[in-house]
Amino acid sequence: MSENKSPRAEDRRVKRTKRVLRECLFSLLEEKSIDEITVKELTEAADVNRSTFYFYYNDINDMMMQIQNEIFEVFEESVMSKEGKFITTEDFRDYILRFLLFCKEYEKICKFVISNDPNNFLSKKIKKALLTKIPDSAKVFPENEPKRYLTCFGLSAMWETVIQWMYDGMKVEPEKMAQFLSQAYFYGGRTLLDGRIG
């Protein structure tokens, strides 16, 4: 009579299976869109039974949604500060640095999920989380005041810059990027270009 596997061993097996499926999914996504990938194709590439895939996921899109949920949990644990709102450039720089390091550690996933669809679940969740930590100009200025869009403008510019940084191979060190982005957000690009902030 064979011994039952311990819960810890079972948990490791599950994590390994999901990791292999995830790695194969993102490898396939380098060649084709998510709608073109079949469960059969993915499970063959991962050397995993289709029944095992369906035990964890309903379909490829469900798998992607679960991956985004898991990554957001990591984001919350590793990036979000436990303190209050980011008021100073130092607060904001430290947050951005944690975010850039997070992007670097989960490069494949972030590059696909965050940048391929700006309206996807993960992007929305991260942007919403960031808005809870910084002053939101939309809540400060009235509806007929252009300045109410300052936060939207700053966050959009920063988001697109991070995406471009990822596509360029993250050649600029995260520390330097965090410093640049925090200063640009608080003081504006013209000030940086004029050399008034080093």
XYZ file of C-alpha atoms in Angstrom:
198
model
C 0.000 0.000 0.000
C 1.536 3.293 -1.105
C 1.920 6.187 1.326
C -0.068 9.357 0.781
C 1.919 12.413 -0.244
C 2.347 15.061 2.402
C 0.413 18.337 1.898
C 3.750 20.136 1.471
C 4.900 17.761 -1.276
C 1.511 18.081 -2.982
C 1.721 21.871 -2.770
C 5.190 21.844 -4.361
C 3.905 19.614 -7.165
C 0.971 21.947 -7.828
C 3.238 25.014 -7.866
C 5.667 23.307 -10.214
C 2.870 22.284 -12.618
C 1.410 25.786 -12.660
C 4.855 27.323 -13.123
C 5.595 25.088 -16.134
C 2.220 25.912 -17.681
C 2.786 29.623 -17.090
C 6.283 29.569 -18.609
C 5.024 27.717 -21.670
C 2.097 30.093 -22.047
C 4.347 33.153 -22.104
C 6.743 31.443 -24.516
C 3.822 30.812 -26.877
C 2.656 34.408 -26.436
C 5.928 35.573 -27.958
C 4.803 33.946 -31.207
C 1.023 34.410 -31.277
C -1.922 36.116 -29.564
C -3.660 34.568 -26.567
C -6.782 33.855 -28.672
C -4.716 31.696 -31.023
C -3.337 29.436 -28.281
C -5.229 26.218 -27.594
C -5.250 24.150 -24.417
C -3.993 21.177 -26.433
C -1.042 23.183 -27.743
C -0.176 24.534 -24.295
C -0.397 21.207 -22.465
C 1.706 19.465 -25.113
C 4.369 22.152 -24.830
C 4.313 21.871 -21.026
C 4.099 18.049 -21.070
C 1.052 18.221 -18.799
C -2.195 16.266 -19.172
C -5.178 18.249 -20.406
C -7.205 16.922 -17.470
C -4.610 18.458 -15.127
C -4.964 21.814 -16.887
C -8.759 21.708 -16.553
C -8.451 20.826 -12.873
C -6.886 24.274 -12.314
C -8.350 26.401 -15.110
C -11.507 26.677 -17.208
C -9.625 27.830 -20.316
C -6.625 29.909 -21.405
C -8.317 33.205 -20.527
C -9.188 31.942 -17.063
C -5.557 30.913 -16.638
C -4.413 34.413 -17.607
C -6.848 35.991 -15.152
C -5.599 33.744 -12.337
C -1.997 34.639 -13.203
C -2.868 38.333 -13.016
C -4.512 37.832 -9.613
C -1.443 35.977 -8.320
C 0.915 38.648 -9.654
C -1.170 41.416 -8.103
C -0.899 39.677 -4.721
C 2.893 39.687 -5.123
C 2.703 43.356 -6.167
C 0.776 44.257 -3.022
C 3.222 42.393 -0.777
C 6.436 43.600 -2.384
C 5.574 47.051 -3.731
C 2.785 48.735 -1.800
C 3.938 50.705 1.207
C 2.248 50.176 4.555
C 2.598 53.885 5.328
C 0.144 56.601 4.329
C 0.097 58.644 1.149
C 3.249 59.505 -0.807
C 3.782 63.193 -0.162
C 7.486 63.765 -0.865
C 9.595 62.859 -3.879
C 11.502 60.430 -1.642
C 8.291 58.556 -0.755
C 7.310 58.383 -4.403
C 10.822 57.416 -5.551
C 10.925 54.512 -3.100
C 7.543 53.293 -4.351
C 8.599 53.564 -8.006
C 11.842 51.733 -7.247
C 9.916 48.840 -5.702
C 7.618 48.805 -8.732
C 10.546 48.771 -11.197
C 12.256 45.966 -9.280
C 8.950 44.062 -9.355
C 8.761 44.562 -13.156
C 12.332 43.334 -13.513
C 11.755 40.210 -11.422
C 8.561 39.317 -13.318
C 9.746 40.682 -16.660
C 8.001 38.256 -19.015
C 4.654 38.509 -17.294
C 4.777 42.274 -16.791
C 5.914 42.944 -20.332
C 2.987 41.010 -21.740
C 0.212 41.706 -19.260
C 0.939 45.347 -18.407
C 1.974 46.613 -21.805
C -0.044 44.619 -24.353
C -3.417 45.830 -23.153
C -3.549 49.080 -21.160
C -7.089 48.256 -20.014
C -6.385 44.775 -18.697
C -7.195 43.683 -15.168
C -3.658 43.862 -13.792
C -2.944 47.331 -15.188
C -6.182 48.686 -13.751
C -5.528 47.151 -10.327
C -1.983 48.524 -10.121
C -3.044 52.016 -11.243
C -5.900 52.019 -8.746
C -3.518 50.930 -5.979
C -1.138 53.748 -6.857
C -3.959 56.303 -6.725
C -4.661 55.330 -3.118
C -1.153 56.479 -2.196
C -0.776 59.826 -3.959
C -2.836 63.040 -3.882
C -5.446 62.830 -6.659
C -5.919 66.171 -8.429
C -9.373 65.086 -9.622
C -10.514 65.206 -6.003
C -8.919 68.603 -5.374
C -9.964 70.740 -8.346
C -13.505 71.346 -9.682
C -14.807 69.737 -12.890
C -14.273 72.901 -14.961
C -10.610 73.256 -13.918
C -7.938 71.734 -16.226
C -5.659 71.129 -13.235
C -7.932 68.286 -12.119
C -6.175 66.203 -14.807
C -2.665 66.700 -13.429
C -2.577 63.316 -11.697
C -3.983 61.564 -14.767
C -1.355 63.240 -16.956
C 1.516 62.390 -14.618
C 0.517 58.758 -14.070
C -0.118 58.142 -17.789
C 3.295 59.566 -18.716
C 5.015 57.510 -16.024
C 3.176 54.326 -17.010
C 4.112 54.637 -20.682
C 7.721 55.390 -19.722
C 7.934 52.222 -17.606
C 6.499 50.188 -20.501
C 9.072 51.646 -22.905
C 11.820 50.978 -20.352
C 10.782 47.324 -20.252
C 10.734 47.042 -24.052
C 14.173 48.656 -24.259
C 15.559 45.840 -22.122
C 15.632 47.736 -18.798
C 19.132 49.028 -19.554
C 18.799 52.014 -17.234
C 19.274 50.909 -13.633
C 16.005 50.803 -11.635
C 17.460 53.231 -9.056
C 18.217 55.839 -11.743
C 14.823 55.349 -13.388
C 13.031 55.719 -10.055
C 14.883 58.956 -9.335
C 14.113 60.325 -12.795
C 10.421 59.364 -12.721
C 9.784 60.748 -9.249
C 11.397 64.075 -10.156
C 9.601 64.257 -13.505
C 6.276 63.501 -11.814
C 6.649 66.142 -9.124
C 8.557 68.852 -10.988
C 7.897 68.329 -14.689
C 10.045 67.369 -17.662
C 11.085 70.911 -18.580
C 12.789 71.391 -15.211
C 14.733 68.169 -15.700
C 15.755 69.081 -19.253
C 16.923 72.501 -18.102
C 19.202 70.787 -15.615
C 17.709 72.459 -12.583
C 17.295 69.066 -10.903
C 20.177 66.578 -11.029
